[in-house]
Amino acid sequence: MHDMKNQGGSTLSKMFSGADNERSLADFDISFSQKCKVIWTVILIKAYKVFILPWQRNRRHHLFSELDKLKNLTAKLPNPPQSAATGSYFLSDKDRLFFEENGYLPPYRVLSAEEAQDLMTLVQEEYDNDFNGVSYMGDKIKEIAKKEGRWNIEYASLYQALELKPFRDLMRKPEISEKIASILGDEVICWRNQFFEKKPGSDGTPWHQNATFREMGKYAKLQPTRETPPALIQVNAWVALTDTTKETGCLRILPGSYADARVNYLYEFLQDNRMFYLSLLPASPLYLYHLCKSFMYGRIFHKGAVVFFSAAKLLGDHIFDGFDIKDLEMKAGECLIFSSLNIHASYPNTSKDKTRFSFVGRCTANHVKVAPYGKDNYSTLGGLIEYTLPKVISFQIYGKDTYGYNGILDDEEKTEE
């Protein structure tokens, strides 16, 4: 692991260094009619800025008042589960304080390198076999994504641990489940899982943060039913199945940045208030063209990057100066647990012949309602397409469900199948 401290310049300038900018993110092909739509959107934004924005002072004041409430957040962990006294991997008081301050736990080993290799081989074989025809995003999305050349393992593998028991077993290993229970409480589900393959030449993942995972949908997918610190709505168990280095695209994180949730708020705000939000930016028409193109037709991480770039303009160059960047190089078989509200990203894979491969289990407490509206949106080159989520997308990794809010996999029935 490497810290980027005291190297001169703002934290934001270091985050931008070597990363994609708004122009490179918009470097993908769209049709002539789509270009016209983007240009027309930019014209409307400029007109809005001149003729309407001056009359929106109260609305602007309200936005910045809401943003001020999202600074200096805390992540006070719940009391340890009752079983913590007998478990071997629950967090110590020292580790609990570390997570409360930093929003992550340093990488630690949960698999041998050989076990990691076996799991990677398993999922690659399943992907080559089209996961036996099972797609949790539906056949329509699958057909469109294949046509657009976007049906990579990241999308095809979404929720596939529901079909692959070794990955459910991985998430239930005490080395993972007990640590996460120390953070989320004594009833925990893995509500989403997927694999990430970063081949040589692959782009990096832009800086982003997330709490309730609305993403491109109409509603937040994670809806707590009791008061919960935003940083503790969801945590990731990110398992490296190959060695991950800066060269192959390791993760980067701003420890403790969950305390500032403004980027996450603006991500959702932009979707519902596009004209107003973009008219606030001190930006040229060309800059707005690149932002609008990425947001209207780019992949989901492109849209997150739009918010990150625009937030930097809206909130100033020093918004992250209280935080240091940590590059998290990991060995195959190591696990990183972190709050998704921590600002995070990854390097591009600049190697010639090394692929970075990982598995991530996204976890939340059982009191959180998962996708209660049962819908989500997929971003295509033609725009957003809504699809229906399966009723069962979660599996229990710790404790027993006493809330009954979510469809949770019955492992015994799955075994009988």
Short mmCIF file of C-alpha atoms in Angstrom, two decimals:
data_model
loop_
_atom_site.label_atom_id
_atom_site.label_comp_id
_atom_site.label_asym_id
_atom_site.label_seq_id
_atom_site.Cartn_x
_atom_site.Cartn_y
_atom_site.Cartn_z
CA MET A 1 0.00 0.00 0.00
CA HIS A 2 1.22 3.47 -0.82
CA ASP A 3 0.16 6.85 0.56
CA MET A 4 0.35 10.00 -1.54
CA LYS A 5 1.14 12.62 1.08
CA ASN A 6 2.95 15.91 1.07
CA GLN A 7 3.76 15.77 -2.64
CA GLY A 8 2.61 19.30 -3.36
CA GLY A 9 -0.65 20.44 -4.93
CA SER A 10 -4.19 19.79 -3.81
CA THR A 11 -5.53 16.29 -3.22
CA LEU A 12 -7.88 16.87 -6.14
CA SER A 13 -4.99 17.59 -8.52
CA LYS A 14 -3.35 14.32 -7.45
CA MET A 15 -6.63 12.47 -8.03
CA PHE A 16 -6.82 13.89 -11.55
CA SER A 17 -3.16 13.12 -12.26
CA GLY A 18 -2.89 10.21 -14.67
CA ALA A 19 -6.67 9.71 -14.69
CA ASP A 20 -9.17 10.19 -17.48
CA ASN A 21 -10.48 13.72 -17.92
CA GLU A 22 -13.95 14.73 -19.10
CA ARG A 23 -12.76 14.76 -22.73
CA SER A 24 -11.20 11.30 -22.74
CA LEU A 25 -14.24 9.83 -20.96
CA ALA A 26 -16.40 11.14 -23.78
CA ASP A 27 -14.20 9.48 -26.40
CA PHE A 28 -16.76 6.99 -27.71
CA ASP A 29 -18.91 6.95 -30.83
CA ILE A 30 -22.52 8.08 -30.94
CA SER A 31 -24.87 8.61 -33.86
CA PHE A 32 -25.46 11.91 -35.65
CA SER A 33 -28.91 12.24 -34.09
CA GLN A 34 -27.44 11.63 -30.64
CA LYS A 35 -24.81 14.30 -31.25
CA CYS A 36 -27.60 16.70 -32.16
CA LYS A 37 -29.41 15.85 -28.92
CA VAL A 38 -26.26 16.55 -26.91
CA ILE A 39 -25.68 19.88 -28.70
CA TRP A 40 -29.32 20.86 -28.17
CA THR A 41 -28.99 19.99 -24.47
CA VAL A 42 -25.93 22.26 -24.16
CA ILE A 43 -27.84 25.10 -25.88
CA LEU A 44 -30.74 24.64 -23.45
CA ILE A 45 -28.36 24.67 -20.48
CA LYS A 46 -26.81 27.92 -21.65
CA ALA A 47 -30.25 29.45 -22.18
CA TYR A 48 -31.35 28.25 -18.75
CA LYS A 49 -28.25 29.85 -17.22
CA VAL A 50 -29.05 33.24 -18.80
CA PHE A 51 -32.83 33.45 -18.52
CA ILE A 52 -33.91 31.20 -15.63
CA LEU A 53 -31.02 30.66 -13.21
CA PRO A 54 -31.01 34.30 -11.98
CA TRP A 55 -34.53 33.67 -10.63
CA GLN A 56 -33.48 30.47 -8.85
CA ARG A 57 -31.67 31.98 -5.86
CA ASN A 58 -33.78 30.20 -3.26
CA ARG A 59 -33.33 26.89 -5.05
CA ARG A 60 -29.58 27.41 -5.18
CA HIS A 61 -29.49 28.37 -1.51
CA HIS A 62 -31.45 25.23 -0.61
CA LEU A 63 -29.04 23.01 -2.58
CA PHE A 64 -25.96 24.36 -0.84
CA SER A 65 -27.70 24.17 2.55
CA GLU A 66 -28.36 20.47 1.92
CA LEU A 67 -24.77 19.95 0.82
CA ASP A 68 -23.48 21.57 4.01
CA LYS A 69 -25.34 18.91 6.03
CA LEU A 70 -23.33 16.19 4.30
CA LYS A 71 -19.95 17.28 5.63
CA ASN A 72 -18.30 15.97 8.79
CA LEU A 73 -20.32 12.74 8.87
CA THR A 74 -19.39 9.98 11.30
CA ALA A 75 -19.46 6.18 11.15
CA LYS A 76 -20.12 5.00 14.69
CA LEU A 77 -20.24 1.20 14.57
CA PRO A 78 -23.08 -0.70 16.26
CA ASN A 79 -22.39 -2.69 19.38
CA PRO A 80 -20.58 -5.96 18.64
CA PRO A 81 -22.88 -8.94 17.95
CA GLN A 82 -23.53 -11.16 20.96
CA SER A 83 -21.59 -13.96 19.29
CA ALA A 84 -18.48 -11.76 19.05
CA ALA A 85 -17.22 -13.19 22.32
CA THR A 86 -16.84 -16.64 20.73
CA GLY A 87 -15.83 -15.66 17.18
CA SER A 88 -12.22 -15.41 16.07
CA TYR A 89 -12.44 -12.69 13.46
CA PHE A 90 -14.63 -10.00 14.96
CA LEU A 91 -12.97 -6.61 15.06
CA SER A 92 -10.97 -5.66 18.10
CA ASP A 93 -11.56 -2.29 19.74
CA LYS A 94 -8.49 -1.01 17.91
CA ASP A 95 -9.80 -2.24 14.55
CA ARG A 96 -13.24 -0.79 15.22
CA LEU A 97 -11.71 2.63 15.88
CA PHE A 98 -9.60 2.31 12.72
CA PHE A 99 -12.69 1.63 10.60
CA GLU A 100 -14.67 4.43 12.23
CA GLU A 101 -11.89 6.83 11.33
CA ASN A 102 -10.92 5.51 7.89
CA GLY A 103 -13.94 3.65 6.52
CA TYR A 104 -11.93 0.61 5.48
CA LEU A 105 -9.84 -2.28 6.82
CA PRO A 106 -6.35 -2.90 5.39
CA PRO A 107 -6.11 -5.90 3.00
CA TYR A 108 -5.70 -9.28 4.70
CA ARG A 109 -5.56 -12.87 3.47
CA VAL A 110 -8.71 -14.99 3.15
CA LEU A 111 -7.57 -17.44 0.44
CA SER A 112 -4.35 -19.01 -0.68
CA ALA A 113 -3.04 -17.97 -4.09
CA GLU A 114 -3.99 -21.44 -5.38
CA GLU A 115 -7.56 -21.13 -4.07
CA ALA A 116 -7.86 -17.70 -5.67
CA GLN A 117 -6.66 -19.13 -8.99
CA ASP A 118 -9.19 -21.97 -8.80
CA LEU A 119 -12.06 -19.54 -8.18
CA MET A 120 -10.97 -17.32 -11.04
CA THR A 121 -10.78 -20.34 -13.37
CA LEU A 122 -14.27 -21.41 -12.27
CA VAL A 123 -15.92 -18.09 -13.07
CA GLN A 124 -14.04 -17.71 -16.36
CA GLU A 125 -15.28 -21.12 -17.44
CA GLU A 126 -18.82 -20.17 -16.42
CA TYR A 127 -18.54 -16.94 -18.41
CA ASP A 128 -17.25 -18.82 -21.46
CA ASN A 129 -20.28 -21.10 -21.04
CA ASP A 130 -22.58 -18.02 -20.87
CA PHE A 131 -23.37 -18.87 -17.23
CA ASN A 132 -25.58 -21.67 -18.57
CA GLY A 133 -27.93 -19.10 -20.06
CA VAL A 134 -28.67 -17.46 -16.70
CA SER A 135 -28.76 -13.65 -16.78
CA TYR A 136 -30.03 -11.72 -13.79
CA MET A 137 -30.41 -8.64 -15.99
CA GLY A 138 -32.81 -10.36 -18.37
CA ASP A 139 -32.53 -11.49 -21.98
CA LYS A 140 -33.37 -8.08 -23.46
CA ILE A 141 -30.51 -6.30 -21.67
CA LYS A 142 -28.18 -9.18 -22.50
CA GLU A 143 -29.05 -8.98 -26.21
CA ILE A 144 -28.54 -5.18 -26.34
CA ALA A 145 -25.27 -5.32 -24.40
CA LYS A 146 -23.90 -8.04 -26.69
CA LYS A 147 -24.88 -6.02 -29.75
CA GLU A 148 -23.05 -2.99 -28.35
CA GLY A 149 -20.01 -5.06 -27.37
CA ARG A 150 -20.58 -4.37 -23.67
CA TRP A 151 -21.54 -7.83 -22.43
CA ASN A 152 -18.31 -8.34 -20.53
CA ILE A 153 -17.87 -10.39 -17.40
CA GLU A 154 -18.71 -7.40 -15.20
CA TYR A 155 -22.31 -7.38 -16.42
CA ALA A 156 -22.74 -11.08 -17.24
CA SER A 157 -21.59 -12.07 -13.73
CA LEU A 158 -23.96 -9.76 -11.85
CA TYR A 159 -25.53 -11.79 -8.98
CA GLN A 160 -23.97 -15.03 -10.29
CA ALA A 161 -22.76 -16.06 -6.82
CA LEU A 162 -26.41 -17.09 -6.40
CA GLU A 163 -25.57 -19.84 -8.90
CA LEU A 164 -21.97 -20.47 -7.79
CA LYS A 165 -21.85 -21.85 -4.25
CA PRO A 166 -18.05 -21.48 -3.81
CA PHE A 167 -18.49 -17.71 -3.84
CA ARG A 168 -21.32 -17.83 -1.31
CA ASP A 169 -19.04 -19.96 0.84
CA LEU A 170 -16.30 -17.37 0.40
CA MET A 171 -18.51 -14.55 1.69
CA ARG A 172 -19.55 -16.73 4.64
CA LYS A 173 -16.01 -17.50 5.72
CA PRO A 174 -15.62 -16.12 9.28
CA GLU A 175 -12.62 -14.13 8.05
CA ILE A 176 -15.08 -12.04 6.02
CA SER A 177 -18.52 -12.48 7.57
CA GLU A 178 -17.49 -11.82 11.18
CA LYS A 179 -15.59 -8.69 10.25
CA ILE A 180 -18.55 -7.35 8.28
CA ALA A 181 -20.93 -8.24 11.12
CA SER A 182 -18.70 -6.13 13.37
CA ILE A 183 -19.46 -3.20 11.06
CA LEU A 184 -23.11 -3.75 10.04
CA GLY A 185 -24.60 -5.72 12.94
CA ASP A 186 -25.73 -9.26 13.65
CA GLU A 187 -27.88 -9.80 10.53
CA VAL A 188 -26.04 -9.31 7.22
CA ILE A 189 -26.84 -10.14 3.61
CA CYS A 190 -24.79 -9.95 0.44
CA TRP A 191 -27.23 -8.03 -1.74
CA ARG A 192 -25.14 -7.79 -4.91
CA ASN A 193 -22.10 -9.62 -6.22
CA GLN A 194 -20.08 -9.50 -9.38
CA PHE A 195 -16.63 -9.94 -10.91
CA PHE A 196 -14.29 -7.37 -12.38
CA GLU A 197 -11.78 -8.22 -15.09
CA LYS A 198 -9.31 -5.53 -16.08
CA LYS A 199 -7.39 -6.72 -19.12
CA PRO A 200 -4.16 -5.11 -20.41
CA GLY A 201 -5.00 -1.72 -21.89
CA SER A 202 -8.25 -1.36 -19.91
CA ASP A 203 -9.20 2.07 -18.62
CA GLY A 204 -9.16 2.95 -14.98
CA THR A 205 -12.37 3.39 -13.00
CA PRO A 206 -13.11 7.07 -12.29
CA TRP A 207 -13.37 8.40 -8.74
CA HIS A 208 -16.83 7.87 -7.25
CA GLN A 209 -18.72 7.17 -4.04
CA ASN A 210 -22.05 5.55 -3.26
CA ALA A 211 -24.32 5.00 -0.28
CA THR A 212 -27.80 3.87 -1.33
CA PHE A 213 -26.95 2.74 -4.87
CA ARG A 214 -29.60 4.57 -6.80
CA GLU A 215 -27.18 4.57 -9.73
CA MET A 216 -29.27 5.19 -12.90
CA GLY A 217 -32.55 3.93 -11.43
CA LYS A 218 -35.49 6.01 -10.33
CA TYR A 219 -35.14 4.97 -6.69
CA ALA A 220 -32.42 4.07 -4.22
CA LYS A 221 -31.80 0.33 -4.15
CA LEU A 222 -30.85 0.39 -0.47
CA GLN A 223 -33.42 1.86 1.89
CA PRO A 224 -32.66 1.54 5.62
CA THR A 225 -35.68 1.13 7.87
CA ARG A 226 -33.91 2.58 10.89
CA GLU A 227 -31.43 5.37 11.42
CA THR A 228 -28.11 4.38 9.87
CA PRO A 229 -24.95 6.41 9.23
CA PRO A 230 -24.64 6.78 5.44
CA ALA A 231 -21.20 5.13 5.50
CA LEU A 232 -22.70 2.01 7.11
CA ILE A 233 -25.58 1.45 4.72
CA GLN A 234 -23.32 -0.77 2.61
CA VAL A 235 -19.78 -2.15 2.71
CA ASN A 236 -17.80 -4.08 0.10
CA ALA A 237 -15.73 -7.22 0.48
CA TRP A 238 -13.37 -6.87 -2.48
CA VAL A 239 -11.32 -10.06 -3.01
CA ALA A 240 -8.31 -10.06 -5.33
CA LEU A 241 -8.18 -13.26 -7.39
CA THR A 242 -4.91 -12.13 -9.00
CA ASP A 243 -2.13 -9.91 -7.73
CA THR A 244 -3.19 -6.29 -8.16
CA THR A 245 -0.57 -3.58 -8.64
CA LYS A 246 -0.53 0.01 -9.85
CA GLU A 247 0.53 -1.38 -13.23
CA THR A 248 -2.44 -3.78 -13.48
CA GLY A 249 -5.01 -1.35 -12.07
CA CYS A 250 -5.14 -1.61 -8.28
CA LEU A 251 -7.77 0.17 -6.22
CA ARG A 252 -7.26 3.69 -4.91
CA ILE A 253 -9.12 5.14 -1.95
CA LEU A 254 -9.40 8.32 0.12
CA PRO A 255 -9.54 6.94 3.67
CA GLY A 256 -12.14 8.72 5.77
CA SER A 257 -13.73 10.51 2.82
CA TYR A 258 -17.08 8.94 3.73
CA ALA A 259 -17.29 11.94 6.07
CA ASP A 260 -18.06 14.10 3.02
CA ALA A 261 -21.01 12.64 1.09
CA ARG A 262 -21.60 15.58 -1.23
CA VAL A 263 -20.49 13.81 -4.42
CA ASN A 264 -22.97 11.00 -3.77
CA TYR A 265 -25.75 13.53 -3.14
CA LEU A 266 -24.97 15.41 -6.35
CA TYR A 267 -25.05 12.16 -8.33
CA GLU A 268 -28.72 11.73 -7.43
CA PHE A 269 -29.49 15.44 -7.62
CA LEU A 270 -28.16 15.68 -11.18
CA GLN A 271 -30.49 12.98 -12.42
CA ASP A 272 -33.58 14.83 -11.22
CA ASN A 273 -32.39 18.41 -11.82
CA ARG A 274 -30.12 18.25 -14.88
CA MET A 275 -30.74 21.72 -16.33
CA PHE A 276 -30.53 23.52 -13.01
CA TYR A 277 -27.43 21.64 -11.85
CA LEU A 278 -25.40 21.94 -15.05
CA SER A 279 -26.32 25.62 -15.41
CA LEU A 280 -24.55 26.24 -12.08
CA LEU A 281 -21.20 25.17 -13.50
CA PRO A 282 -18.66 27.77 -14.66
CA ALA A 283 -18.05 25.72 -17.80
CA SER A 284 -17.49 26.30 -21.52
CA PRO A 285 -19.87 24.85 -24.13
CA LEU A 286 -17.24 22.25 -25.11
CA TYR A 287 -16.82 21.15 -21.50
CA LEU A 288 -20.59 20.84 -21.16
CA TYR A 289 -20.75 18.87 -24.42
CA HIS A 290 -18.35 16.27 -23.05
CA LEU A 291 -20.19 16.05 -19.73
CA CYS A 292 -23.61 15.74 -21.36
CA LYS A 293 -22.41 13.14 -23.87
CA SER A 294 -20.98 10.95 -21.10
CA PHE A 295 -24.01 11.37 -18.87
CA MET A 296 -26.57 10.75 -21.62
CA TYR A 297 -24.89 7.85 -23.43
CA GLY A 298 -21.91 6.63 -21.41
CA ARG A 299 -21.60 3.65 -19.12
CA ILE A 300 -22.54 3.92 -15.48
CA PHE A 301 -19.01 4.82 -14.36
CA HIS A 302 -18.90 7.54 -17.01
CA LYS A 303 -21.96 9.06 -15.39
CA GLY A 304 -20.32 8.91 -11.98
CA ALA A 305 -17.28 10.65 -13.42
CA VAL A 306 -19.50 13.44 -14.77
CA VAL A 307 -20.64 14.12 -11.22
CA PHE A 308 -17.09 13.99 -9.90
CA PHE A 309 -15.75 16.45 -12.49
CA SER A 310 -18.70 18.80 -12.11
CA ALA A 311 -18.60 18.62 -8.31
CA ALA A 312 -14.99 19.75 -8.41
CA LYS A 313 -16.06 22.83 -10.37
CA LEU A 314 -19.07 23.49 -8.18
CA LEU A 315 -17.45 22.94 -4.78
CA GLY A 316 -13.90 24.11 -5.45
CA ASP A 317 -10.44 22.64 -5.97
CA HIS A 318 -9.83 21.96 -2.28
CA ILE A 319 -12.86 19.80 -1.45
CA PHE A 320 -10.72 16.74 -0.65
CA ASP A 321 -7.69 18.43 0.88
CA GLY A 322 -8.41 16.86 4.28
CA PHE A 323 -7.78 13.39 2.84
CA ASP A 324 -4.80 11.49 1.45
CA ILE A 325 -4.85 9.04 -1.44
CA LYS A 326 -3.97 5.43 -0.65
CA ASP A 327 -3.06 3.02 -3.43
CA LEU A 328 -4.02 -0.50 -2.39
CA GLU A 329 -1.80 -3.07 -4.06
CA MET A 330 -2.92 -6.57 -3.06
CA LYS A 331 -1.86 -10.19 -3.40
CA ALA A 332 -4.13 -12.84 -4.88
CA GLY A 333 -6.37 -14.14 -2.08
CA GLU A 334 -6.40 -10.92 -0.07
CA CYS A 335 -9.60 -9.12 0.89
CA LEU A 336 -10.32 -5.43 1.32
CA ILE A 337 -13.40 -4.35 3.28
CA PHE A 338 -14.49 -0.75 2.80
CA SER A 339 -17.47 1.56 2.84
CA SER A 340 -18.65 2.47 -0.66
CA LEU A 341 -19.09 6.02 0.60
CA ASN A 342 -15.33 6.37 0.73
CA ILE A 343 -14.24 8.02 -2.52
CA HIS A 344 -12.52 5.29 -4.55
CA ALA A 345 -11.23 4.53 -8.04
CA SER A 346 -8.73 2.30 -9.82
CA TYR A 347 -5.74 2.74 -12.09
CA PRO A 348 -5.84 1.67 -15.75
CA ASN A 349 -4.11 -1.59 -16.60
CA THR A 350 -0.93 -0.44 -18.34
CA SER A 351 0.71 -3.86 -18.37
CA LYS A 352 1.31 -5.77 -21.59
CA ASP A 353 0.15 -9.21 -20.55
CA LYS A 354 -1.30 -9.19 -17.01
CA THR A 355 -5.03 -9.25 -16.21
CA ARG A 356 -6.41 -8.01 -12.92
CA PHE A 357 -9.32 -10.11 -11.70
CA SER A 358 -11.45 -9.63 -8.59
CA PHE A 359 -14.71 -10.58 -6.92
CA VAL A 360 -16.80 -8.16 -4.91
CA GLY A 361 -19.63 -8.92 -2.51
CA ARG A 362 -21.69 -5.88 -1.54
CA CYS A 363 -23.21 -6.26 1.90
CA THR A 364 -25.90 -4.57 3.95
CA ALA A 365 -27.87 -5.21 7.12
CA ASN A 366 -31.13 -7.14 6.91
CA HIS A 367 -33.10 -4.14 8.13
CA VAL A 368 -32.27 -2.42 4.83
CA LYS A 369 -34.84 -2.93 2.10
CA VAL A 370 -33.09 -3.99 -1.11
CA ALA A 371 -34.59 -2.74 -4.38
CA PRO A 372 -38.12 -2.61 -2.93
CA TYR A 373 -39.52 -1.29 -6.22
CA GLY A 374 -38.00 -4.21 -8.12
CA LYS A 375 -36.74 -2.12 -11.03
CA ASP A 376 -33.39 -0.88 -12.28
CA ASN A 377 -32.03 0.90 -15.36
CA TYR A 378 -29.27 -0.22 -17.71
CA SER A 379 -27.36 2.43 -19.65
CA THR A 380 -27.09 1.69 -23.38
CA LEU A 381 -25.72 3.74 -26.27
CA GLY A 382 -29.35 4.57 -27.03
CA GLY A 383 -30.16 5.71 -23.50
CA LEU A 384 -31.56 4.08 -20.36
CA ILE A 385 -33.61 0.88 -20.47
CA GLU A 386 -35.61 -0.23 -17.44
CA TYR A 387 -35.61 -3.88 -16.45
CA THR A 388 -37.15 -5.96 -13.68
CA LEU A 389 -34.90 -7.37 -10.98
CA PRO A 390 -35.42 -10.96 -9.79
CA LYS A 391 -37.25 -11.28 -6.49
CA VAL A 392 -34.29 -13.10 -4.95
CA ILE A 393 -30.93 -11.38 -5.39
CA SER A 394 -29.49 -11.64 -1.84
CA PHE A 395 -28.01 -14.36 0.32
CA GLN A 396 -27.38 -14.42 4.05
CA ILE A 397 -23.75 -14.27 5.13
CA TYR A 398 -24.18 -13.76 8.89
CA GLY A 399 -27.00 -14.32 11.38
CA LYS A 400 -30.62 -15.08 10.51
CA ASP A 401 -33.13 -12.78 8.88
CA THR A 402 -35.77 -11.58 11.36
CA TYR A 403 -37.12 -8.70 9.26
CA GLY A 404 -38.56 -10.40 6.19
CA TYR A 405 -38.07 -7.38 3.93
CA ASN A 406 -35.99 -9.05 1.22
CA GLY A 407 -35.99 -12.08 -1.02
CA ILE A 408 -33.10 -14.16 0.33
CA LEU A 409 -31.74 -17.29 -1.29
CA ASP A 410 -32.74 -20.58 0.36
CA ASP A 411 -29.53 -22.58 0.06
CA GLU A 412 -31.26 -25.89 0.78
CA GLU A 413 -33.69 -25.38 -2.11
CA LYS A 414 -30.78 -24.33 -4.32
CA THR A 415 -28.93 -27.54 -3.46
CA GLU A 416 -31.99 -29.63 -4.31
CA GLU A 417 -32.16 -28.01 -7.76
#
